XYZ file of C-alpha atoms in Angstrom:
454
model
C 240.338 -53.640 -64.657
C 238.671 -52.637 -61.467
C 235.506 -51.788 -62.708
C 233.350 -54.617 -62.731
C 229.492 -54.684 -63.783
C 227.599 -57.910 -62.782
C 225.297 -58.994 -60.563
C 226.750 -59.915 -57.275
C 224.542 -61.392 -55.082
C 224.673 -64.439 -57.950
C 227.642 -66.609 -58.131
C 228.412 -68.720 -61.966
C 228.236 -71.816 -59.887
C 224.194 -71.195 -60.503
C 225.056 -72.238 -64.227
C 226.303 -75.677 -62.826
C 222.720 -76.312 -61.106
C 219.692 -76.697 -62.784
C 217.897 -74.140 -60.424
C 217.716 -71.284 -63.637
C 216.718 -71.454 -67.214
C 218.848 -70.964 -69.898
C 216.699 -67.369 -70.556
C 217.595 -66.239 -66.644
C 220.671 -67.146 -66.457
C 221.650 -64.620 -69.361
C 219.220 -61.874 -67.787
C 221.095 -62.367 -64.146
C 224.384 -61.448 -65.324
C 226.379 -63.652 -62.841
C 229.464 -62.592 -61.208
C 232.303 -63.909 -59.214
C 234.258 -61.740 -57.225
C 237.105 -64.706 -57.533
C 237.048 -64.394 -60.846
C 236.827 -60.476 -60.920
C 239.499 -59.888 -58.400
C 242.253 -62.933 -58.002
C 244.245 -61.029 -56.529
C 241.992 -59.230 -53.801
C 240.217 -62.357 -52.903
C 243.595 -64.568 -52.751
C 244.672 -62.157 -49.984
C 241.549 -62.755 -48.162
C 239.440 -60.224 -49.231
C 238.957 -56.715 -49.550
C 239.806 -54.119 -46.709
C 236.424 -51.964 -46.667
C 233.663 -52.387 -48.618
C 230.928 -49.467 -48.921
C 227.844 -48.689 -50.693
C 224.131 -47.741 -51.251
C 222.367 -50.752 -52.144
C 219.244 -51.177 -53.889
C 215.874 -50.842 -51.787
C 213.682 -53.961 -53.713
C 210.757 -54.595 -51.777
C 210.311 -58.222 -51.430
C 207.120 -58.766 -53.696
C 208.815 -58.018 -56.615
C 212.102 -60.800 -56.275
C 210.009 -63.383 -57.852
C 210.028 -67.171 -56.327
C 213.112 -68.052 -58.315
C 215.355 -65.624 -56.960
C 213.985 -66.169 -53.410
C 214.743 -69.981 -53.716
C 218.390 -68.744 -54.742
C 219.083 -66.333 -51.623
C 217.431 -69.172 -48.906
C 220.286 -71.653 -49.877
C 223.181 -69.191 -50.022
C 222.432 -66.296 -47.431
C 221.714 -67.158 -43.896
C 220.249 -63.412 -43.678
C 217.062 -65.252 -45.791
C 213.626 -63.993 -44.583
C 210.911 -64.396 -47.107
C 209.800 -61.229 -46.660
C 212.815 -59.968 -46.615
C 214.463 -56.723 -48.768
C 217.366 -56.867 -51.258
C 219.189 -54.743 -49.493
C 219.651 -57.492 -46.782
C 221.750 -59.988 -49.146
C 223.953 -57.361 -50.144
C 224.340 -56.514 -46.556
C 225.484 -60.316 -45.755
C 227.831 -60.773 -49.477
C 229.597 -57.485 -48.597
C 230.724 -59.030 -45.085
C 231.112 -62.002 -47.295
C 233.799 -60.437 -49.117
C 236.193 -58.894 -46.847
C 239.192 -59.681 -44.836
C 238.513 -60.581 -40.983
C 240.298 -56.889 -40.386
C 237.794 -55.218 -42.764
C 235.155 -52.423 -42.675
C 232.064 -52.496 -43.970
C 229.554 -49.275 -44.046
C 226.309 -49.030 -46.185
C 223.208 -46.528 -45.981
C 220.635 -48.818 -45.997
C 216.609 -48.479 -44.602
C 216.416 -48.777 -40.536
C 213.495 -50.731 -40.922
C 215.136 -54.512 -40.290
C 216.067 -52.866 -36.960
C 212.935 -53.846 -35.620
C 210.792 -55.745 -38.370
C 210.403 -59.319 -38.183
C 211.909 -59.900 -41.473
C 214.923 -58.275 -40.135
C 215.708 -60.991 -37.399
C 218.172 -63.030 -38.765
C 220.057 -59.543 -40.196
C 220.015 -58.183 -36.814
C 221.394 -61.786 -35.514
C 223.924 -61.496 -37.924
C 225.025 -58.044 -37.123
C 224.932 -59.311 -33.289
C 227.285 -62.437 -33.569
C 229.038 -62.194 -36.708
C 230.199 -58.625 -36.720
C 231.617 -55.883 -34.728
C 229.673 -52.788 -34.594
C 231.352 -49.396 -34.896
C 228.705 -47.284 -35.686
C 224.650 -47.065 -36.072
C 223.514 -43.830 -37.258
C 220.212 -43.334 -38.002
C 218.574 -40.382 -39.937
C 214.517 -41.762 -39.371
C 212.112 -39.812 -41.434
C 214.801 -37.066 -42.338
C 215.234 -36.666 -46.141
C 218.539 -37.407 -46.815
C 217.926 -39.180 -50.095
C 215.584 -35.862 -52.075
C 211.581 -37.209 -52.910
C 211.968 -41.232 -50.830
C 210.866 -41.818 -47.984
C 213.703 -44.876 -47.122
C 214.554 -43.991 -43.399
C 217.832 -44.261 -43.929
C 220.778 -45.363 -41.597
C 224.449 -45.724 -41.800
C 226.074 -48.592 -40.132
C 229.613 -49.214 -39.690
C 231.157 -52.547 -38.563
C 234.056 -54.496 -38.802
C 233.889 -58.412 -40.181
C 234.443 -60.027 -36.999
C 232.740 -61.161 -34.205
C 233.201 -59.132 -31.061
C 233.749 -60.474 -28.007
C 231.525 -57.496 -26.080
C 229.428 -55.026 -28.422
C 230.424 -51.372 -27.551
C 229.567 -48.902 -30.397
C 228.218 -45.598 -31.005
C 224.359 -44.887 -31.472
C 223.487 -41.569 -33.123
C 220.190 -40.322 -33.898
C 220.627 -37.583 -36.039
C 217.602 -35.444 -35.826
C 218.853 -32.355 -38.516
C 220.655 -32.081 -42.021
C 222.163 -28.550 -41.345
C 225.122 -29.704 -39.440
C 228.753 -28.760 -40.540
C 230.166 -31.967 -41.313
C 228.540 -35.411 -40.079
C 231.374 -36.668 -37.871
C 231.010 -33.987 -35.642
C 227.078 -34.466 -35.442
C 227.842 -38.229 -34.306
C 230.262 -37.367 -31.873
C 228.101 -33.876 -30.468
C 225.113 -36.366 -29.800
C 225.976 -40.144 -30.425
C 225.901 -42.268 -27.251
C 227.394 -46.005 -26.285
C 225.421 -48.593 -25.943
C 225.938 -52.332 -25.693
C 224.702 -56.018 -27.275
C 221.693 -55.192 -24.305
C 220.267 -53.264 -26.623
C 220.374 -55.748 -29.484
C 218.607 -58.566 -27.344
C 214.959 -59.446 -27.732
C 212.651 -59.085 -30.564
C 213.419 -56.597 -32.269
C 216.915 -53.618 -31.607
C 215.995 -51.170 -28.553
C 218.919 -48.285 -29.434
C 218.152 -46.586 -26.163
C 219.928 -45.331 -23.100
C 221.055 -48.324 -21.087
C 219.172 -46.770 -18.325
C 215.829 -47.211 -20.069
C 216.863 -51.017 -20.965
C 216.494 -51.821 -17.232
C 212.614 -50.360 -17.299
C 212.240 -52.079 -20.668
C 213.698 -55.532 -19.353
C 211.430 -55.245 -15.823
C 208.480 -54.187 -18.081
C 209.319 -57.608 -20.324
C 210.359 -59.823 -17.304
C 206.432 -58.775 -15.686
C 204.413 -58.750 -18.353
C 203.225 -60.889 -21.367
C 203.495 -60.031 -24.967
C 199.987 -58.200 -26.329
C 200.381 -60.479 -29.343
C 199.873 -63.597 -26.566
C 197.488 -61.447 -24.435
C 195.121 -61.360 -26.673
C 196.189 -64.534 -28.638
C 197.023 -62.706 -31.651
C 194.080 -61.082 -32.639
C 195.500 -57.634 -33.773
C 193.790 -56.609 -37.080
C 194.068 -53.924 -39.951
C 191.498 -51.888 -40.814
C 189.837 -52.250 -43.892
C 191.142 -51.014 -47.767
C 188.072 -50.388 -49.651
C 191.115 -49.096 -52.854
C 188.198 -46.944 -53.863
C 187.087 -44.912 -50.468
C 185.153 -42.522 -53.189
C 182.436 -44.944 -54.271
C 182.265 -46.845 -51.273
C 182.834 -44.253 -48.647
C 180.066 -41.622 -48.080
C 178.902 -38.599 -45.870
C 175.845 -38.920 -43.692
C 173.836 -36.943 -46.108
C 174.497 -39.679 -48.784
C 173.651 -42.067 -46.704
C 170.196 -40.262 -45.523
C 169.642 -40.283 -49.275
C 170.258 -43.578 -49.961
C 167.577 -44.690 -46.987
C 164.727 -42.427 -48.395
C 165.031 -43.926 -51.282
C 165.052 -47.406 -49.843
C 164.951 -48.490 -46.334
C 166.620 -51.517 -46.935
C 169.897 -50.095 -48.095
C 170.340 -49.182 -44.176
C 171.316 -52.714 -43.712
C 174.227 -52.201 -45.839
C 175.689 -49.091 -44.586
C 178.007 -49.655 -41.549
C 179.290 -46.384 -39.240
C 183.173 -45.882 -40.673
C 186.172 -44.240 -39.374
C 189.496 -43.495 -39.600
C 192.495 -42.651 -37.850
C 192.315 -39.246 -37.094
C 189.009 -39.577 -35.351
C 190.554 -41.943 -32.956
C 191.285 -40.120 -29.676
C 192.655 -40.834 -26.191
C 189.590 -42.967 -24.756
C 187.196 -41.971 -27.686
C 186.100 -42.047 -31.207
C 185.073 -39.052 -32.766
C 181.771 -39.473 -35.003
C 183.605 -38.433 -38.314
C 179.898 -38.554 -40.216
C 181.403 -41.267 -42.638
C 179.646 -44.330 -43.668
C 180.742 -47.388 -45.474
C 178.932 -49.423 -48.187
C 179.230 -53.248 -47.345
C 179.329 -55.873 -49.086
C 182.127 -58.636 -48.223
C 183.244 -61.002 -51.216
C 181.119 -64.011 -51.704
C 178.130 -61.947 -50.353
C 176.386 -61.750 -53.648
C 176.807 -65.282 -54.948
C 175.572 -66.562 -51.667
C 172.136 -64.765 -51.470
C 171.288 -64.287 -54.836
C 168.959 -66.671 -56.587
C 170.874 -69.613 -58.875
C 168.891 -68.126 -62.024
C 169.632 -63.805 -61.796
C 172.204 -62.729 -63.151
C 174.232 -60.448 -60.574
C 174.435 -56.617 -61.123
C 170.388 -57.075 -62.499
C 169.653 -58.477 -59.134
C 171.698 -56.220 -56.956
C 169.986 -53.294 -58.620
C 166.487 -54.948 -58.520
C 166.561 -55.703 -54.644
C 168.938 -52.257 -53.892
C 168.149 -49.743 -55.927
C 169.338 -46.795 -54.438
C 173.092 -48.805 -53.339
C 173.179 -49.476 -57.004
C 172.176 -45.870 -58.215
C 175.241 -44.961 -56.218
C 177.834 -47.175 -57.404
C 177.112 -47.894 -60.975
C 178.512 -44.795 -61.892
C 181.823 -45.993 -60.085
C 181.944 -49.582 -61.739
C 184.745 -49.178 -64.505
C 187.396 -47.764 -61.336
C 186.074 -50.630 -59.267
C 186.545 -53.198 -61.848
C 190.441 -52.681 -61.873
C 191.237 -53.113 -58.285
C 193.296 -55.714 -57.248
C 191.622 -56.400 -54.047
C 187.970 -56.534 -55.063
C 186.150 -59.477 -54.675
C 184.009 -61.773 -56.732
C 182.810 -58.770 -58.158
C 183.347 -55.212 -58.605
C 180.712 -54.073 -55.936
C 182.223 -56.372 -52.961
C 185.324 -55.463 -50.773
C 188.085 -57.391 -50.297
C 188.446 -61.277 -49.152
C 189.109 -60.718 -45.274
C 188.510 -63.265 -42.438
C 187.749 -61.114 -39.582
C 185.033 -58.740 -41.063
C 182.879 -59.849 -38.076
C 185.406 -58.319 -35.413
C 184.069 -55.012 -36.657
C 180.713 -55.959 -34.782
C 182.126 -57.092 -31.405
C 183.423 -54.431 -28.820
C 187.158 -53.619 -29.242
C 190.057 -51.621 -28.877
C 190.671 -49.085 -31.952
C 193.978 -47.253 -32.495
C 195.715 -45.256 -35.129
C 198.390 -46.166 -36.920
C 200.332 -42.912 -36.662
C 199.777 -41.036 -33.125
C 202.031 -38.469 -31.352
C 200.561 -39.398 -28.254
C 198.495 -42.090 -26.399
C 195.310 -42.769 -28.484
C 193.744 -45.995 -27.379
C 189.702 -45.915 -27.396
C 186.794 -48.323 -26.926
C 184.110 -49.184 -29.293
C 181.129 -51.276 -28.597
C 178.663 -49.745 -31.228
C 179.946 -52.097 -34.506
C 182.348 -49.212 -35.601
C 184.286 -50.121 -39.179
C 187.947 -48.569 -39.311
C 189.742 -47.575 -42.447
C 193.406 -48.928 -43.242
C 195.050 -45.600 -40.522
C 193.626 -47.887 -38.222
C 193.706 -51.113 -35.846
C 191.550 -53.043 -34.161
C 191.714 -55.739 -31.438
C 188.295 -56.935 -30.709
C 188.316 -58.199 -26.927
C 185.728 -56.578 -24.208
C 188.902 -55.756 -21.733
C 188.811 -51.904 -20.246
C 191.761 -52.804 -18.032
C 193.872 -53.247 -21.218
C 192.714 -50.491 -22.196
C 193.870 -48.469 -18.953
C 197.303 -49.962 -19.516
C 197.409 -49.231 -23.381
C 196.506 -45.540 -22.614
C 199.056 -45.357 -19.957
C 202.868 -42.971 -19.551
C 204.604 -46.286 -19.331
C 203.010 -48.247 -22.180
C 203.891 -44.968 -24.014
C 207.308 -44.921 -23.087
C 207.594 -48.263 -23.996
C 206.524 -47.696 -27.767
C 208.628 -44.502 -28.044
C 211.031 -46.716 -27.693
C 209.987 -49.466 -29.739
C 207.715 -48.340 -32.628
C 209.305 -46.593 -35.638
C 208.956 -42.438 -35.235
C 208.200 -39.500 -37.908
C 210.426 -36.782 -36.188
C 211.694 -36.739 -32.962
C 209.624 -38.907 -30.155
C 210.935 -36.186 -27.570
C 209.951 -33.425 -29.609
C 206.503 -34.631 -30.632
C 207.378 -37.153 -33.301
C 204.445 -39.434 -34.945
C 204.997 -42.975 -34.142
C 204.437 -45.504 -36.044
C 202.177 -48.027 -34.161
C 201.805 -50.870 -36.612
C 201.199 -54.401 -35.237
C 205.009 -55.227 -35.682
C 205.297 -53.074 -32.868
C 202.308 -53.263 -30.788
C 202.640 -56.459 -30.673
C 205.679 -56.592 -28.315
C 203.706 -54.002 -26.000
C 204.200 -55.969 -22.663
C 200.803 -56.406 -20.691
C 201.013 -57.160 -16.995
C 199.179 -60.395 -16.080
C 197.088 -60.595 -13.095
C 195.759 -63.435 -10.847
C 192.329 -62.857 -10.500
C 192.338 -65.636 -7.302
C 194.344 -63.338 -5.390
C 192.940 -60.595 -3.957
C 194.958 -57.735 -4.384
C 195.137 -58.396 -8.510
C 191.317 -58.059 -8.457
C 191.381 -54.916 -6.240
C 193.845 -53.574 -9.059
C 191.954 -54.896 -12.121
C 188.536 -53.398 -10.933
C 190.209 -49.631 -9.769
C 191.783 -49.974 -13.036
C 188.390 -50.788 -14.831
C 186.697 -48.813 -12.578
C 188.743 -45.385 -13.888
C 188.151 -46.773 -17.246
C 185.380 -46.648 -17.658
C 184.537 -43.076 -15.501
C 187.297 -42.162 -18.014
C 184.649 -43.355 -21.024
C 181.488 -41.605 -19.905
C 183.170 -38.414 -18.953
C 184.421 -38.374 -22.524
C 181.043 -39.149 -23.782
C 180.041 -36.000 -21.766
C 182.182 -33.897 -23.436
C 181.033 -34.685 -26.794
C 177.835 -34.341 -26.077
C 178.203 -30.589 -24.512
């Protein structure tokens, strides 16, 4: 009697509404733990409740289900994981008194989707215990980032729990792991945008950093891009030699043929010339400069031979992406294809250090990469800077240890937050800063250029 199978993130009272069919209703195997357990639920609920839930990205709930969880979980994001419901029906379920503890991914810790989870956790629960694991395999062949958390389901007056980062698997039992290295921390490290599990110490530097500066995301009004997914790099990715080729052949394929890189060529104030070249054509290029009466592929290999050569042989693998556009020779619908032109700031997406560089020669970026296209050195100076990095170390999602060269993960989620100090540049002293600053820049730039060059 107190094994139960059913699906418990839906209650019967669906089969009241009208929101299901028939069909789904007998798919979702509905469940009700009043009507599973009378007795525990009479007494208030259960004393502990523990688990592994499932890890369903949120692409694959489907609308219906998603219409379902806004109206009945105030944890709803749309982009939000399954593992966040059963996060909110487990505290759902249990007595004021009781304990909850799942291993769950760490990710809502700081992803927007995560917000009203972490709000939740914040002013609905008592935390005990956050113990994360990162990029260490505890679950064999996924990659889930896992964390334990421990609370109790009621709201504390004054959050004071332990954080513990483990950082190895070989301990002797975990308890004693959390208690060798776990540290307190309190509900300052749960404020802002996203969790900051850090030494209280560092939260003053974070909160001074915050309190002077503006968010990137408003610095540069948003304009924080990923690089591009070709989802075939081998037909439409090529070596310089190719590319020589392909011009010999015809001179006007150079037109089409844009300098490429990717995230391990990005450096600390430069771009390493990786000898890769992309074949561009956007989606909707063909329909708008071909003539009314040729049919497509016929013209395309009329007018660029050599470009067509190249790809036909790639054109039944091209045909079955998902991200192709109005045909199977064109990349991707994207909106901001022309901020590959304009100068910018390129970065990688997974650094173990500071790797901020300038581009003003109409580099293209693969999808390791970011780009924010605004002419501004001094942003660059503060991007490539020991604070900025201390402040993403402490932000940005890590591979490893940060201390102990970790990777970070510098996705826009987090780079985002980065906080960039404003200056007045009708006082004085702010332009004497912003032009040193520039000024280093760009001596910074040249010397780099040097280098390369000997």
């Amino acid at each position: 009697k107190n094994i139960v199978c059913g699906n418990s993130l839906i209650g019967t009272d669906i089969l009241d509404g009208q929101l299901f069919a028939r069909d789904e209703e007998r798919k979702l195997n509905p469940m009700n733990f009043g009507d599973a357990f009378p007795e525990v639920m009479k007494h208030g609920g259960f004393d502990a409740v523990v688990g592994n839930p499932p890890y369903v990205r949120q692409e694959t709930l489907g609308p219906t289900f998603k219409d379902y969880a806004q109206t009945h979980f105030a944890t709803y994001a749309g982009t939000a994981d399954l593992y966040t419901y059963f996060i909110e029906k487990a505290h759902n379920i249990l007595k004021p008194t009781g304990v909850f503890s799942y291993i769950v991914s760490n990710k809502f810790m700081r992803a927007n989707y995560g917000r009203p989870l972490r709000n939740f956790f914040a002013t609905k629960t008592t935390l005990l215990q956050i113990i994360d694991f990162g990029e260490l395999p505890v679950f064999e062949n996924a990659a889930t980032f896992p964390a334990i958390l421990l609370t109790r389901n009621t709201p504390a007056r004054k959050q004071d729990y332990t954080h513990a980062a483990i950082k190895r698997l070989n301990f002797d039992t975990l308890s004693d792991e959390v208690i060798s290295i776990g540290r307190q921390l309190d509900e300052s490290a749960l404020a802002g945008d996203s969790w900051t599990l850090a030494d209280p110490r560092f939260l003053v530097v974070f909160n001074k950093l915050k309190t002077k500066g503006a968010p990137l995301r408003d610095y540069v009004h948003g304009k924080i891009y990923y690089g591009i997914k070709t989802a075939l790099d081998k037909a439409f990715v090529i070596d310089a030699d190719t590319r020589r080729k392909l011009i010999e052949k015809d001179p006007n394929s150079a037109k089409f043929l844009k300098k490429y890189g990717i995230g391990d060529d990005v450096r600390n104030y430069a771009i390493q010339d990786g000898q890769r070249w992309l074949i561009f054509f956007p989606r909707g290029w063909t329909n708008k400069n071909r003539p009314r009466k040729a049919t497509a592929w016929s013209w395309i290999s009329k007018e660029f031979p050599a470009i067509a050569n190249h790809l036909e042989s790639f054109a039944k693998d091209a045909s079955k992406r998902c991200d192709q556009g109005d045909y199977w020779w064109e990349l991707r619908a994207c909106t901001y294809y022309e901020a590959f032109e304009r100068p910018k700031l390129v970065w990688p997406e997974i650094a173990k250090e500071s790797r901020f560089a300038y581009d003003s020669d109409s580099l293209f970026v693969n999808k390791t990469c970011f780009i924010c296209p605004v002419d501004d050195k001094y942003l660059l100076g503060l991007l490539n800077s020991k604070v900025i990095w201390f402040f993403l170390k402490n932000t940005c999602s890590v591979l490893g240890d940060a201390e102990k060269g970790g990777r970070l993960l510098q996705q826009k989620i987090y780079l985002e937050q980065v906080p960039i100090r404003k200056l007045d540049l009708s006082d004085k002293a702010d332009i004497a800063r912003h032009d040193e600053m520039v000024a280093k820049v760009e001596a910074m730039l040249e010397a780099k250029k040097e280098l390369a060059k000997a």
